[in-house]
Tab-separated table of C-alpha atoms in Angstrom:
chain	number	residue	atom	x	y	z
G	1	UNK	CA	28.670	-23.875	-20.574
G	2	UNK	CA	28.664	-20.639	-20.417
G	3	UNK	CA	27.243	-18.246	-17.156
G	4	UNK	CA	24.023	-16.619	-16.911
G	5	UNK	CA	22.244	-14.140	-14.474
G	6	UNK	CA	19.824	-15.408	-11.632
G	7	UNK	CA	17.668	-13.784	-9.781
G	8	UNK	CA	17.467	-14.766	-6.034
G	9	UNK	CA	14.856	-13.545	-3.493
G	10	UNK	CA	14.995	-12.478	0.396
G	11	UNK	CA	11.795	-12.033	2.577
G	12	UNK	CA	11.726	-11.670	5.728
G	13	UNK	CA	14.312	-12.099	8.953
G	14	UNK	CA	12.913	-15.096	11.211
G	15	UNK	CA	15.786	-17.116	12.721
G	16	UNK	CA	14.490	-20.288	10.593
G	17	UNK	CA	14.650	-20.170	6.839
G	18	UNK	CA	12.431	-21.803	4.181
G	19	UNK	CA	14.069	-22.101	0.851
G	20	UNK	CA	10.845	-22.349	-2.055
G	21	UNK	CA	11.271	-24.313	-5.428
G	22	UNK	CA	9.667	-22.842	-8.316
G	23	UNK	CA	8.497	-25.824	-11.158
G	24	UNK	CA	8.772	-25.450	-14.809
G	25	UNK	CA	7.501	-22.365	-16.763
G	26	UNK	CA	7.269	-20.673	-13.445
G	27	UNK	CA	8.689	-18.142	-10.660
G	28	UNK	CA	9.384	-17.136	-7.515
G	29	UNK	CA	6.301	-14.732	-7.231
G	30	UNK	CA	4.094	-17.580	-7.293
G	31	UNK	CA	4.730	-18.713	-4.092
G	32	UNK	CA	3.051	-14.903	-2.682
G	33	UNK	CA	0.942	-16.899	-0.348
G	34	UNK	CA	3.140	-18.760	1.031
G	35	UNK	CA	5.831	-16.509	1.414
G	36	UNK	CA	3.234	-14.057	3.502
G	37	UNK	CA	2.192	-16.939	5.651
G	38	UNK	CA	5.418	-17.648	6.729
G	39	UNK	CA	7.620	-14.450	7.153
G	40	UNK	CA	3.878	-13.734	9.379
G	41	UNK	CA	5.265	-17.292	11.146
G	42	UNK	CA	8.584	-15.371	11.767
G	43	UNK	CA	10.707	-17.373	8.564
G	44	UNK	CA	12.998	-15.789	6.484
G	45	UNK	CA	12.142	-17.272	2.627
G	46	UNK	CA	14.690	-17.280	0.281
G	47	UNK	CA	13.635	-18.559	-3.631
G	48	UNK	CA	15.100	-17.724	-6.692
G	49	UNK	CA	14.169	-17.317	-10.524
G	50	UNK	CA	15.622	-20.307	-12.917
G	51	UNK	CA	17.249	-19.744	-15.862
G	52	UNK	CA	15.112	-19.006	-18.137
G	53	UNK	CA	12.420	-18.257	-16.172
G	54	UNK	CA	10.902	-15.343	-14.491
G	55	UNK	CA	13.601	-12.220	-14.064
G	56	UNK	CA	16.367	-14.722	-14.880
G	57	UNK	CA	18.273	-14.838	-18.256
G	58	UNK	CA	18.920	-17.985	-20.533
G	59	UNK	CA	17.007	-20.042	-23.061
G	60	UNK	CA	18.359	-23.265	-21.676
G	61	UNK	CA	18.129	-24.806	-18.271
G	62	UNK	CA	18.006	-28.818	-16.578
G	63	UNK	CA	17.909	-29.844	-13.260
G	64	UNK	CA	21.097	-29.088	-12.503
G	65	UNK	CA	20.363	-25.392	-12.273
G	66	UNK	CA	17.639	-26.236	-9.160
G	67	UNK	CA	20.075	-28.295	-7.788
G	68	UNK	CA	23.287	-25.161	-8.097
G	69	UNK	CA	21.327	-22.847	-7.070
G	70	UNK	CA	20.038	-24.550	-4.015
G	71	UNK	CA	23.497	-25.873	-3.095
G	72	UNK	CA	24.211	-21.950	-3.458
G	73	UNK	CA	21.750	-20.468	-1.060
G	74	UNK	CA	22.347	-22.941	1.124
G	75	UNK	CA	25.939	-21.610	1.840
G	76	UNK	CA	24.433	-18.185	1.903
G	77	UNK	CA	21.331	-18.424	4.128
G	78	UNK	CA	21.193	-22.379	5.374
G	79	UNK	CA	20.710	-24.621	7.097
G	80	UNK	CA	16.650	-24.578	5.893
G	81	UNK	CA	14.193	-25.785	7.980
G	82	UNK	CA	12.078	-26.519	5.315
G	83	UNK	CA	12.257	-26.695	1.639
G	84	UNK	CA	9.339	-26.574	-0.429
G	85	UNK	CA	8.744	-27.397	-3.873
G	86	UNK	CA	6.371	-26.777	-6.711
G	87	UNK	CA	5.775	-28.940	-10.000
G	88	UNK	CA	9.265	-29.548	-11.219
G	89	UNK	CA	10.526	-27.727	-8.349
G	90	UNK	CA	9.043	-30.341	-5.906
G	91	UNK	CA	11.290	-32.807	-7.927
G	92	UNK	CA	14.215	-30.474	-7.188
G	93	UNK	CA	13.461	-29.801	-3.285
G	94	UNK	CA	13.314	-33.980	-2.868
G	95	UNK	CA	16.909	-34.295	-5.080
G	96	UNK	CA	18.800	-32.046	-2.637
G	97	UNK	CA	17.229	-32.923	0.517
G	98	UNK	CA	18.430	-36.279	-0.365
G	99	UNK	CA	22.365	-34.951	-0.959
G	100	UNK	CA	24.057	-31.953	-0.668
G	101	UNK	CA	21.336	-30.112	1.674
G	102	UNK	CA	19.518	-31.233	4.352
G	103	UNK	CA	16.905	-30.295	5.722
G	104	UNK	CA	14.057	-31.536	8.211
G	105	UNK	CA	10.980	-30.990	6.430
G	106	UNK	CA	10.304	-31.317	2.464
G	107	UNK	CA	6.764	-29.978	1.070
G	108	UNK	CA	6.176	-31.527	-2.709
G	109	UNK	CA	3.464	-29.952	-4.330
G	110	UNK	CA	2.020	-31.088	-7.495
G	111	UNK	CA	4.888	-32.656	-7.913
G	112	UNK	CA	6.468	-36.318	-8.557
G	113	UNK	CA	9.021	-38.872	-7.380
G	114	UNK	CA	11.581	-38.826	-10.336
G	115	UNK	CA	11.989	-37.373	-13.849
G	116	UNK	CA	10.357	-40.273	-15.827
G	117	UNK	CA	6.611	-38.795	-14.676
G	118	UNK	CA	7.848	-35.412	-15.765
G	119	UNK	CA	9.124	-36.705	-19.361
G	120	UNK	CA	5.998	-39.188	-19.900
G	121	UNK	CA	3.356	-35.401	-19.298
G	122	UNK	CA	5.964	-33.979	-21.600
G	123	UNK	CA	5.734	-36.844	-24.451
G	124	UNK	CA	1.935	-36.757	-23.641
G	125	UNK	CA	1.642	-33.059	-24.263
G	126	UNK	CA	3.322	-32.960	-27.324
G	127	UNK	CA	1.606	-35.801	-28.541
G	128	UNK	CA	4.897	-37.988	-29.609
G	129	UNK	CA	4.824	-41.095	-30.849
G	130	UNK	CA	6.315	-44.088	-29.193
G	131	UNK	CA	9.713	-43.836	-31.306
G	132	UNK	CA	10.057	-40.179	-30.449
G	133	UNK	CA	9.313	-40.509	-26.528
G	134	UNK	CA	12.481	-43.394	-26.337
G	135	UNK	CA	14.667	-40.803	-28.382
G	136	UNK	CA	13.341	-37.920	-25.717
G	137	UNK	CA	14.463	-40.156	-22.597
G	138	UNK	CA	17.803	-41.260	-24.194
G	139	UNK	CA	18.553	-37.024	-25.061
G	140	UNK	CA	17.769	-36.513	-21.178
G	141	UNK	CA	20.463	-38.900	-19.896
G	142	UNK	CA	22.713	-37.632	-22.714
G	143	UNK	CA	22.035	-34.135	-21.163
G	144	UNK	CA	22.909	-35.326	-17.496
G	145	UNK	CA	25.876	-37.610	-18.674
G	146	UNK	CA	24.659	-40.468	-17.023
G	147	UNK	CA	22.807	-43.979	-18.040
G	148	UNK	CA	19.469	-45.030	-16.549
G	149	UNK	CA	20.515	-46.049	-13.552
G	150	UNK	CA	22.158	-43.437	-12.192
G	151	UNK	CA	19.565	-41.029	-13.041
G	152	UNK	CA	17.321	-42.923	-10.924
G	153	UNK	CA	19.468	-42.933	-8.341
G	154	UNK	CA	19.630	-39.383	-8.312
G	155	UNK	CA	16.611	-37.829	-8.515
G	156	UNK	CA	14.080	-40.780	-8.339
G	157	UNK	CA	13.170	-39.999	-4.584
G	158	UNK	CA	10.495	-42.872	-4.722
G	159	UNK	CA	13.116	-45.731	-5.003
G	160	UNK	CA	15.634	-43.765	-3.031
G	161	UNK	CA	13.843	-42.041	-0.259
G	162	UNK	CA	14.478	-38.715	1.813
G	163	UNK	CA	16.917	-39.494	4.821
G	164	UNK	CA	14.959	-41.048	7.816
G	165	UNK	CA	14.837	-37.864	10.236
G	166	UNK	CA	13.526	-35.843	6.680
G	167	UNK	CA	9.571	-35.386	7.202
G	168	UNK	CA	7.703	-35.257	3.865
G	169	UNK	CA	4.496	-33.504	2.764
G	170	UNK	CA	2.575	-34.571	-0.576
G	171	UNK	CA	0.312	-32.143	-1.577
G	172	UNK	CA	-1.921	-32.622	-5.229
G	173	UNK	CA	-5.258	-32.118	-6.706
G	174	UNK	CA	-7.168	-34.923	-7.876
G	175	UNK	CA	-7.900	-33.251	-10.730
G	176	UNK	CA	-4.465	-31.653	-11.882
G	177	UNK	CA	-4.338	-32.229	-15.649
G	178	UNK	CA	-0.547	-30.970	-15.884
G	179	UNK	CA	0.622	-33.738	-13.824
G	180	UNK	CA	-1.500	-36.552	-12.691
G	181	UNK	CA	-1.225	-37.730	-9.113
G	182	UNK	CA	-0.057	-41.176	-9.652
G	183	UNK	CA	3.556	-40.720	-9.507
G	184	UNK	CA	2.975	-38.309	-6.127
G	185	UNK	CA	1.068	-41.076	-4.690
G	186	UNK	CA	4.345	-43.098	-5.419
G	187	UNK	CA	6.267	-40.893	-3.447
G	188	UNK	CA	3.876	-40.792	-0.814
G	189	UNK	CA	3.887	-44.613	-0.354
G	190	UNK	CA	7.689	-44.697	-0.384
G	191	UNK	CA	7.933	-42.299	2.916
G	192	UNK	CA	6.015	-44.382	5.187
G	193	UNK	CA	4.912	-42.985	8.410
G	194	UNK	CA	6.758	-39.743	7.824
G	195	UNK	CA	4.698	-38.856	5.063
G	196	UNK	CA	1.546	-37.135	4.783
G	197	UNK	CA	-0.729	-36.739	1.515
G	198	UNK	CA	-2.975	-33.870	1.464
G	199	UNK	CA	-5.738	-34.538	-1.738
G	200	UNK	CA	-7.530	-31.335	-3.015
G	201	UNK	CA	-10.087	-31.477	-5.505
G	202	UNK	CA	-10.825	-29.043	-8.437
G	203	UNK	CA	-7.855	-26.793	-7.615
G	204	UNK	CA	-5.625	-27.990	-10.494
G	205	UNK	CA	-1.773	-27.634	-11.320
G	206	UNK	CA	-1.194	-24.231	-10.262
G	207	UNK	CA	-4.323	-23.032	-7.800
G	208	UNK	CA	-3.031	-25.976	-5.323
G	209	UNK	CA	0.362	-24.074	-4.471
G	210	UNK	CA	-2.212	-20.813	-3.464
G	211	UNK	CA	-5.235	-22.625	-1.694
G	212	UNK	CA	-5.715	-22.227	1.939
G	213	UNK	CA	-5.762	-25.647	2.784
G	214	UNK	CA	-2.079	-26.212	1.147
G	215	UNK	CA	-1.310	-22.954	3.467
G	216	UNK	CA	-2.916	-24.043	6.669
G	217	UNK	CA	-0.691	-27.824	6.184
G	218	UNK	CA	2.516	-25.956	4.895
G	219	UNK	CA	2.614	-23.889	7.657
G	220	UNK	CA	1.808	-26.346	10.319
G	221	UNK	CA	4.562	-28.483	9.092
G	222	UNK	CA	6.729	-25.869	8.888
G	223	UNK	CA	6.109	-25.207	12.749
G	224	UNK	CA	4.999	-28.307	14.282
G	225	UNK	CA	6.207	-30.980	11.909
G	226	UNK	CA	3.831	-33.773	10.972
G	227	UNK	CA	1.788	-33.431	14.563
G	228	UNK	CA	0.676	-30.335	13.476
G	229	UNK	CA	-0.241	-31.426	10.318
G	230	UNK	CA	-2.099	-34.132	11.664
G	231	UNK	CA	-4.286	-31.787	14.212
G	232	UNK	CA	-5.576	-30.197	10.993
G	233	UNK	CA	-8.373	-32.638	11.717
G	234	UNK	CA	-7.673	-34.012	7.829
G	235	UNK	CA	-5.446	-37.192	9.387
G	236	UNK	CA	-6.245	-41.418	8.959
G	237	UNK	CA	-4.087	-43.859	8.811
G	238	UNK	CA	-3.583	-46.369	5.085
G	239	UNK	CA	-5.048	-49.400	7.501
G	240	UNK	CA	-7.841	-48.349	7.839
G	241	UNK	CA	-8.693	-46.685	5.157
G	242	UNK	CA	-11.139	-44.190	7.201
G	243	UNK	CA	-11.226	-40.902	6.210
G	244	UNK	CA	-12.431	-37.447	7.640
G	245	UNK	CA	-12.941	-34.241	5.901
G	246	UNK	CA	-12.095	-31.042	6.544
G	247	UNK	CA	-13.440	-27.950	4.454
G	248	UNK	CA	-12.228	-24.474	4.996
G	249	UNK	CA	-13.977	-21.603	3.955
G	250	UNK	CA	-12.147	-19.004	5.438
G	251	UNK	CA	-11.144	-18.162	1.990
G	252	UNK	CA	-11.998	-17.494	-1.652
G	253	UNK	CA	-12.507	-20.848	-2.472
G	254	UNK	CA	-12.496	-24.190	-0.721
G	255	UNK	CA	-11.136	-27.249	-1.079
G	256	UNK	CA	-11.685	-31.027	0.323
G	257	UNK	CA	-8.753	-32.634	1.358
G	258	UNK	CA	-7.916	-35.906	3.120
G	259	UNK	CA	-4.486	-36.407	4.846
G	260	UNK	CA	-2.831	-40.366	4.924
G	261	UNK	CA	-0.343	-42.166	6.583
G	262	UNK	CA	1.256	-45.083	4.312
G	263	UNK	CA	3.517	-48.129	5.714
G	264	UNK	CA	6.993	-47.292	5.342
G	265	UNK	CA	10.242	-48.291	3.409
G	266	UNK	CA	13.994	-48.585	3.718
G	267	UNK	CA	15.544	-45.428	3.028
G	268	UNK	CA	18.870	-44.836	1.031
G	269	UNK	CA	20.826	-41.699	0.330
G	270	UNK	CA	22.649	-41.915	-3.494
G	271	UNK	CA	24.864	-38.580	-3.706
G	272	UNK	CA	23.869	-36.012	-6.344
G	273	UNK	CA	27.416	-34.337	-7.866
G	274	UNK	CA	27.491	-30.543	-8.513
G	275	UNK	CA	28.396	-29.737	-11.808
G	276	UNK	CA	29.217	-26.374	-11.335
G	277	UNK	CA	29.539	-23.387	-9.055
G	278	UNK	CA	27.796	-19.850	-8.730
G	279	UNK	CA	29.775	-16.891	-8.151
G	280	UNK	CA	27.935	-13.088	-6.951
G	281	UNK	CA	26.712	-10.560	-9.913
G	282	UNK	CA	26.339	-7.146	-9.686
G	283	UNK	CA	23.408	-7.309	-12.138
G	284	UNK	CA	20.201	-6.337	-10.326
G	285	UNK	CA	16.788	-7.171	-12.208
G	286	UNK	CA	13.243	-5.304	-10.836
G	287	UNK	CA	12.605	-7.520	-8.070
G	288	UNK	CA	8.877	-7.700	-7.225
G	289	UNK	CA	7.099	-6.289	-4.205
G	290	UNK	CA	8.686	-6.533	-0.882
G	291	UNK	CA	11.676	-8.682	-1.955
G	292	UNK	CA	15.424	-7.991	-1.780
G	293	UNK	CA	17.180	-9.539	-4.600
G	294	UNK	CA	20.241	-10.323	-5.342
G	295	UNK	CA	22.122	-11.805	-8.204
G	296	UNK	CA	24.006	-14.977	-9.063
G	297	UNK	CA	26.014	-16.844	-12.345
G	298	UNK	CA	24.398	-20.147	-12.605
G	299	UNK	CA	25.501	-22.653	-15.600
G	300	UNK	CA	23.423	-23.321	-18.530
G	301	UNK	CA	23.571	-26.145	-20.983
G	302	UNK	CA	23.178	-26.201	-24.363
G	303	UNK	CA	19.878	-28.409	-25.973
């Protein structure tokens, strides 16, 4: 290993914090939206830029990055009242809340419940055959050191759900060609009644995390837990099957959504082990607009 600089972010100075997951290939500034909706909710957001990734240095970078740097913040600005994650972020945000940080609200967005969904769009992308996809998965666990089963038990938050007082909000777009919704729908089901799934349509991978309608149910988790969410008007229950609609049009663009309850299942909490520790920078990248940054060392591994 060797140390590398990243690039953490500061809005805002609300006496609840919100800690925001970028996914892969992405950055902090993408969550803009978001982050003006709730410092304008009185939160103080805290996100960071991977390695490798947005102002951060490094050409390499795993899971275990999310998961230091979270454990990191958390010392410096926890405990988080909410924790949201995007893509391969929201994969990240459902790892910790499960171990090392808790937190009482997780937001997954365009997300999925483990790794495996995550390597199968990656496989699919590159258009590798079936040899080359089992020789991908078995370099993965090499990366992380561990076998199948404790990789599941890690980061697969489907099998291994978010502790029982942790609410959960699914958000994904029926039409998200990046990563399909079945493996969000997984996690969804796994939460029970302390899980809500908001559907979009024609938003795609990225234009979900910006969309009003992932705003307006972000925020009203973020201050009213799942009642609020459920006074959106966008609420039925799996039994039933009934739905009701609710369009916005407050906006740019608007988007359909339904919000579901599912039936619910055991929870259990598998530990996720640090591999390595942070320690403060004095480097200082260009931070954008209206952010304070600051600087850590985060590990990298070598491909």
């Amino acid at each position: 290993m060797r140390g590398i600089d990243v690039t953490t972010y500061e809005w805002g100075a609300g006496p609840r914090t919100a800690l925001l997951l970028h996914g892969w290939r992405g950055r902090a500034s993408q969550f803009a939206p978001l982050v003006r909706e709730l410092v304008a909710e009185r939160f103080r957001v805290v996100s960071f830029d991977a390695p490798a990734h947005g102002s951060s240095r490094g050409r390499h970078t795993d899971i275990r990055d999310w998961v230091d740097a979270t454990e990191q913040l958390q010392a410096a600005y926890g405990p988080f009242a909410l924790i949201v994650g995007h893509s391969f972020g929201a994969l990240a945000a459902t790892t910790v809340a499960r171990s090392t940080v808790g937190t009482p609200a997780v937001v997954a967005i365009a997300g999925a419940a483990g790794p495996d969904a995550f390597l199968a769009e990656f496989a699919h992308e590159l258009r590798l055959d079936a040899a080359t996809r089992t020789r991908l998965a078995e370099r993965f666990r090499q990366r992380l050191g561990a076998d199948q089963a404790t990789v599941t038990a890690r980061y697969d938050a489907a099998r291994h759900p978010l502790p029982d007082v942790t609410s959960l909000l699914v958000v994904h777009d029926r039409d998200d060609r990046r990563m399909p919704d079945a493996d969000s729908l997984r996690l969804h089901e796994a939460h029970g009644d302390r899980s809500r799934l908001l559907r979009t349509d024609d938003l795609g991978h990225t234009r979900a995390l910006s969309a009003d309608i992932t705003l307006d149910a972000v925020v009203a988790l973020a201050v009213g837990g799942l009642v609020a969410v459920d006074a959106l008007g966008t609420a039925s229950t799996a039994s039933t099957g009934r739905h009701r609609e609710a369009r916005r049009t407050s906006g740019t663009r608007a988007a359909a959504a339904t919000t579901t309850a599912a039936t619910s299942t055991a929870a259990t909490n598998p530990p996720v082990t640090s591999t390595a520790a942070m320690v403060p920078n004095t480097a200082m990248p260009s931070p954008p607009p209206s952010a304070n940054p600051t600087s850590w060392i985060a590990p990298t591994w070598p491909a």
